Coordinates of C-alpha atoms in Angstrom, one line a residue:
M1 CA 165.5 144.7 21.3
L2 CA 164.2 142.1 23.8
R3 CA 163.4 143.7 27.1
R4 CA 161.5 141.0 28.9
L5 CA 160.7 137.3 28.3
A6 CA 158.3 135.1 30.2
V7 CA 158.3 131.3 29.5
K8 CA 155.8 128.7 30.7
N9 CA 156.0 125.0 30.2
F10 CA 158.8 125.1 27.7
K11 CA 161.2 122.1 28.2
S12 CA 162.6 122.6 31.8
L13 CA 161.3 126.1 32.2
L14 CA 158.0 125.8 34.1
D15 CA 157.4 129.5 34.8
V16 CA 160.3 131.8 34.3
T17 CA 160.4 135.6 33.7
V18 CA 163.7 137.4 32.8
E19 CA 164.3 141.2 32.4
F20 CA 167.0 141.8 29.8
P21 CA 169.4 144.7 29.9
R22 CA 171.5 145.6 26.8
L23 CA 174.0 142.9 27.8
A24 CA 173.0 139.8 29.7
V25 CA 175.3 137.0 30.8
F26 CA 173.7 133.8 32.2
F27 CA 175.8 131.3 34.2
G28 CA 175.1 128.5 36.5
P29 CA 175.5 124.7 37.0
N30 CA 174.7 122.2 34.4
A31 CA 170.9 121.5 33.8
A32 CA 170.0 124.9 35.3
G33 CA 168.1 125.8 32.1
K34 CA 170.6 128.2 30.5
S35 CA 170.4 126.5 27.1
N36 CA 166.7 126.2 27.2
L37 CA 166.3 129.9 27.9
L38 CA 168.5 130.7 24.9
E39 CA 166.4 128.3 22.9
A40 CA 163.2 129.9 24.1
V41 CA 164.4 133.2 22.6
Q42 CA 165.2 131.3 19.3
I43 CA 161.9 129.6 19.2
L44 CA 160.0 132.9 19.7
S45 CA 161.9 134.4 16.8
R46 CA 161.1 131.4 14.6
I47 CA 157.5 131.1 15.6
G48 CA 156.9 134.8 14.7
T49 CA 158.6 134.5 11.3
S50 CA 158.3 130.9 10.0
R51 CA 155.7 129.7 7.6
T52 CA 154.4 127.0 10.0
L53 CA 154.9 125.9 13.6
S54 CA 156.4 122.7 12.3
D55 CA 159.1 124.8 10.5
A56 CA 159.7 126.9 13.6
L57 CA 160.3 123.8 15.8
S58 CA 162.6 122.0 13.3
K59 CA 166.4 122.0 13.2
P60 CA 168.5 123.7 14.6
I61 CA 166.0 123.4 17.5
R62 CA 167.1 120.4 19.6
G63 CA 164.9 117.4 19.9
Y64 CA 161.5 116.4 18.5
P65 CA 158.7 119.0 18.6
V66 CA 156.9 117.1 21.4
E67 CA 160.1 117.4 23.5
A68 CA 159.8 121.2 23.5
F69 CA 156.9 120.9 25.9
T70 CA 157.5 120.3 29.7
F71 CA 157.1 116.6 30.5
P72 CA 154.6 115.6 33.2
E73 CA 155.6 113.1 35.9
G74 CA 156.4 109.9 34.1
G75 CA 158.3 111.6 31.3
L76 CA 157.8 111.0 27.6
P77 CA 155.4 108.0 28.1
A78 CA 153.1 110.1 30.2
M79 CA 153.3 112.9 27.7
L80 CA 152.3 110.6 24.9
S81 CA 149.2 109.5 26.9
Q82 CA 147.9 113.1 27.1
K83 CA 145.5 114.5 24.6
T84 CA 147.3 117.9 24.5
A85 CA 150.2 119.8 25.9
C86 CA 150.9 123.6 25.7
F87 CA 153.7 126.1 26.2
A88 CA 153.5 129.9 26.2
L89 CA 156.0 132.6 25.4
E90 CA 155.5 136.3 26.1
A91 CA 158.0 139.1 25.3
D92 CA 158.3 142.9 25.6
L93 CA 160.0 144.3 22.5
G94 CA 161.7 147.6 22.1
I95 CA 161.6 148.9 18.5
G96 CA 163.0 152.3 18.2
K97 CA 161.2 154.5 20.7
D98 CA 158.2 152.2 20.7
R99 CA 157.4 149.2 22.9
Y100 CA 155.2 146.2 22.2
S101 CA 154.1 143.1 24.1
Y102 CA 153.7 139.8 22.1
R103 CA 152.4 136.6 23.5
V104 CA 151.9 133.2 21.8
G105 CA 150.6 129.9 23.0
V106 CA 151.4 126.7 21.2
A107 CA 149.6 123.4 21.6
I108 CA 150.5 119.9 20.5
Q109 CA 148.6 116.6 20.2
P110 CA 151.4 114.3 21.4
Q111 CA 150.3 111.2 19.6
S112 CA 149.9 112.8 16.2
G113 CA 152.4 115.6 16.6
N114 CA 149.9 118.2 15.3
L115 CA 150.9 121.7 16.3
T116 CA 148.5 124.6 16.6
V117 CA 148.3 128.2 18.0
N118 CA 145.9 128.3 21.0
D119 CA 146.6 132.0 21.9
E120 CA 148.1 135.1 20.3
Y121 CA 148.3 138.7 21.5
L122 CA 150.1 141.8 20.2
T123 CA 149.7 145.3 21.6
A124 CA 151.6 148.5 21.8
L125 CA 152.8 149.6 25.3
S126 CA 152.9 152.9 27.0
R127 CA 156.1 154.3 28.6
R128 CA 154.9 152.7 31.8
G129 CA 154.6 149.3 30.1
E130 CA 150.8 149.2 30.1
P131 CA 148.7 148.2 27.0
K132 CA 148.0 151.2 24.8
G133 CA 145.0 151.3 22.5
N134 CA 143.3 148.3 21.0
P135 CA 145.4 145.2 20.6
S136 CA 146.6 144.4 17.0
I137 CA 146.0 140.7 17.7
E138 CA 144.0 139.2 20.5
R139 CA 142.0 136.0 21.3
V140 CA 138.3 136.4 21.8
E141 CA 136.6 133.1 22.7
N142 CA 137.5 130.7 19.9
Q143 CA 138.7 133.2 17.4
L144 CA 141.7 135.5 16.9
R145 CA 141.0 139.2 16.0
V146 CA 143.3 141.2 13.8
R147 CA 142.8 144.9 13.8
R148 CA 143.6 147.3 10.9
K149 CA 144.6 150.8 11.6
S150 CA 142.1 152.2 9.2
K151 CA 139.2 150.2 10.6
P152 CA 139.9 149.3 14.3
A153 CA 136.2 148.9 15.0
H154 CA 135.8 146.1 12.4
P155 CA 138.6 143.6 13.2
R156 CA 139.3 140.6 10.9
Q157 CA 138.4 137.3 12.3
E158 CA 140.7 134.3 12.1
P159 CA 140.1 130.8 13.5
L160 CA 141.9 129.5 16.5
G161 CA 144.0 126.5 16.0
L162 CA 146.0 127.5 12.9
N163 CA 149.3 125.9 12.1
H164 CA 151.0 129.2 12.0
T165 CA 151.0 132.5 13.9
L166 CA 149.2 135.6 12.6
L167 CA 152.4 137.5 13.3
S168 CA 154.2 135.4 10.7
D169 CA 151.5 135.8 8.1
Q170 CA 152.8 138.1 5.3
R171 CA 149.2 139.1 4.5
F172 CA 149.3 141.4 7.5
S173 CA 151.7 143.9 6.2
G174 CA 151.8 147.6 5.2
V175 CA 150.3 150.7 6.8
D176 CA 147.1 149.0 8.0
Y177 CA 149.1 146.4 9.9
R178 CA 152.1 148.5 10.9
D179 CA 152.5 147.1 14.4
I180 CA 152.4 143.5 13.2
E181 CA 154.9 144.2 10.4
R182 CA 157.3 146.0 12.8
S183 CA 157.2 143.2 15.4
R184 CA 157.7 140.5 12.7
A185 CA 160.7 142.5 11.3
E186 CA 162.2 142.8 14.8
L187 CA 162.0 139.0 15.4
E188 CA 163.6 138.4 12.0
R189 CA 166.6 140.4 13.1
W190 CA 167.4 138.2 16.1
R191 CA 170.5 136.0 15.7
I192 CA 171.2 133.0 17.9
H193 CA 174.5 131.2 17.5
Y194 CA 175.7 127.8 18.6
L195 CA 179.2 127.9 17.1
D196 CA 180.5 124.6 15.8
P197 CA 184.2 125.0 15.0
R198 CA 184.7 121.3 14.9
V199 CA 182.6 120.5 11.7
A200 CA 180.2 123.3 10.5
M201 CA 182.7 126.1 10.4
R202 CA 185.2 124.0 8.4
S203 CA 182.8 122.7 5.8
A204 CA 183.4 123.8 2.2
K205 CA 181.0 126.5 1.0
S206 CA 180.5 128.4 -2.3
P207 CA 179.8 132.1 -2.5
A208 CA 176.3 133.0 -1.3
D209 CA 174.1 136.0 -0.5
V210 CA 174.2 135.5 3.2
R211 CA 173.6 138.2 5.9
D212 CA 175.3 136.5 8.8
I213 CA 177.6 133.6 9.7
G214 CA 174.8 131.1 10.3
V215 CA 173.5 129.5 13.5
L216 CA 176.4 127.1 13.7
G217 CA 178.9 129.4 12.0
E218 CA 178.5 127.3 8.8
D219 CA 178.3 130.4 6.6
I220 CA 181.4 132.2 7.9
A221 CA 183.3 131.8 4.6
P222 CA 180.6 133.2 2.3
F223 CA 179.9 135.9 4.8
L224 CA 183.5 137.0 5.0
Y225 CA 183.8 136.8 1.2
R226 CA 180.7 139.0 0.7
L227 CA 181.9 141.4 3.4
R228 CA 185.3 141.7 1.7
G229 CA 183.7 142.5 -1.6
E230 CA 181.1 144.9 -0.4
D231 CA 182.6 146.6 2.6
E232 CA 186.4 146.5 2.7
K233 CA 186.6 148.7 5.8
R234 CA 184.6 146.3 7.9
F235 CA 186.5 143.3 6.5
A236 CA 189.7 145.2 7.6
A237 CA 188.1 145.7 11.0
V238 CA 187.6 141.9 11.3
K239 CA 191.3 141.4 10.6
R240 CA 192.4 144.1 13.1
T241 CA 190.1 142.7 15.9
L242 CA 191.4 139.2 15.2
R243 CA 195.0 140.3 15.4
S244 CA 194.3 142.2 18.7
L245 CA 192.7 139.1 20.2
I246 CA 195.3 136.6 18.8
P247 CA 198.6 138.5 18.4
S248 CA 200.2 135.6 16.4
V249 CA 197.7 136.2 13.6
E250 CA 199.4 138.2 10.8
D251 CA 196.7 138.2 8.1
L252 CA 193.3 136.9 7.1
T253 CA 192.1 136.2 3.5
V254 CA 189.1 134.5 1.9
D255 CA 189.8 133.2 -1.6
L256 CA 187.6 131.5 -4.2
D257 CA 189.0 128.2 -5.6
E258 CA 188.0 128.6 -9.2
R259 CA 188.4 124.9 -10.0
R260 CA 186.2 123.7 -7.2
G261 CA 184.0 126.8 -6.8
T262 CA 184.4 126.8 -3.0
L263 CA 185.8 129.4 -0.6
D264 CA 188.8 129.0 1.6
I265 CA 189.6 131.0 4.7
Q266 CA 193.3 131.4 5.2
V267 CA 194.9 132.6 8.5
R268 CA 198.5 133.5 8.4
Q269 CA 200.4 132.8 11.6
Y270 CA 204.2 132.6 12.2
G271 CA 204.8 133.3 8.5
S272 CA 202.7 130.4 7.2
D273 CA 199.1 130.2 5.9
F274 CA 196.7 127.8 7.5
S275 CA 193.2 127.0 6.1
S276 CA 190.1 126.9 8.1
R277 CA 190.3 123.1 7.8
I278 CA 193.2 122.9 10.2
I279 CA 193.3 126.1 12.3
S280 CA 192.4 125.6 16.0
E281 CA 188.8 125.6 17.2
G282 CA 189.6 128.6 19.5
T283 CA 190.8 130.6 16.5
L284 CA 187.7 129.8 14.6
R285 CA 185.5 130.8 17.5
V286 CA 187.3 134.1 17.9
L287 CA 187.1 134.8 14.2
A288 CA 183.3 134.2 14.3
L289 CA 182.9 136.7 17.1
C290 CA 185.0 139.2 15.1
A291 CA 182.8 138.7 12.1
I292 CA 179.6 139.1 14.1
G293 CA 181.0 142.3 15.6
A294 CA 181.6 143.8 12.1
N295 CA 178.4 142.7 10.5
P296 CA 176.7 145.6 8.7
W297 CA 173.6 143.5 8.2
G298 CA 173.5 142.4 11.8
G299 CA 170.6 141.8 14.1
S300 CA 169.1 143.8 16.9
L301 CA 169.7 140.8 19.2
V302 CA 172.7 138.5 19.2
A303 CA 173.0 135.5 21.5
F304 CA 175.7 132.9 22.0
E305 CA 176.0 129.7 23.9
E306 CA 179.4 129.4 25.6
P307 CA 181.3 131.8 23.3
E308 CA 184.4 131.2 25.4
N309 CA 184.7 127.5 24.7
G310 CA 188.2 126.6 23.2
V311 CA 189.5 130.1 23.8
H312 CA 192.8 130.5 25.7
P313 CA 192.2 131.7 29.3
R314 CA 194.4 134.7 28.8
R315 CA 192.1 136.0 26.0
L316 CA 188.8 135.7 28.0
E317 CA 189.0 139.3 29.2
L318 CA 189.5 140.5 25.6
I319 CA 186.5 138.3 24.5
A320 CA 184.4 139.9 27.3
R321 CA 185.3 143.3 26.1
L322 CA 184.4 142.4 22.5
L323 CA 181.0 141.1 23.6
T324 CA 180.4 144.2 25.7
S325 CA 181.2 146.4 22.6
L326 CA 178.5 144.5 20.6
A327 CA 175.9 145.6 23.2

């Protein structure tokens, strides 16, 4: 669970700190930074779990990597004239009864696009939110120190300026690196969605071993197909919730076209079956929320951008109740 996030010099967020309750709703005028805050959460998750920083800042993250850094006066041309630019993310994580603080600094050489880690820190926190014991990861001068539980007085030294975080490094796993492994696993469980019912959610998909509907909802068909095969009760819950939100829906099926090898979502309304290729965007969005709510492999953090888009105004209160139940 994400309890607090501090962001510095990431896109339009110069210096922002947010405390997160179990359910948080952000609203405001255009260009207020709502999307960038959501993307900062996504970036943190990817930085802590991806093989390289380049992978972490690639799609579905918007823009080029250099555009993730706050522009100076003069915009992109001024940025490209700089030797380096940096952003920093810091988060307090709740994992079971334990709390951790994780901080990472990322630097870029704008002209080459070279990305490096210029700071990293991970420590357990007390109930008061204060650092407890020796940090698992910390910067000391031009090196990063990684401590093992069995030999805390003899930390491992790693060079500063790597193209990946130590948190994402699978070498640091097991009993000796328990705090690192737990924090990495927590970030892996975060799910950020930018639902795209116009294209992505209508695209043909074959059966796949997926654990969620995908960032854009592109895997909703294989997800529902797997859910139906492995957990009929939860699939039935998706149908019940969908019918409660959209009373005209009579049934929901996901079938495999054996000739093409692709999956087809069918929604029955008014006595007729309609495929996901032609049902309304609002219906697809609501179906996605129902699927996320029934996900047995779901994440510890779920975030959406504008989940109400395309949904009939009369159903907004029901959507709000569904989102509240997820928290």
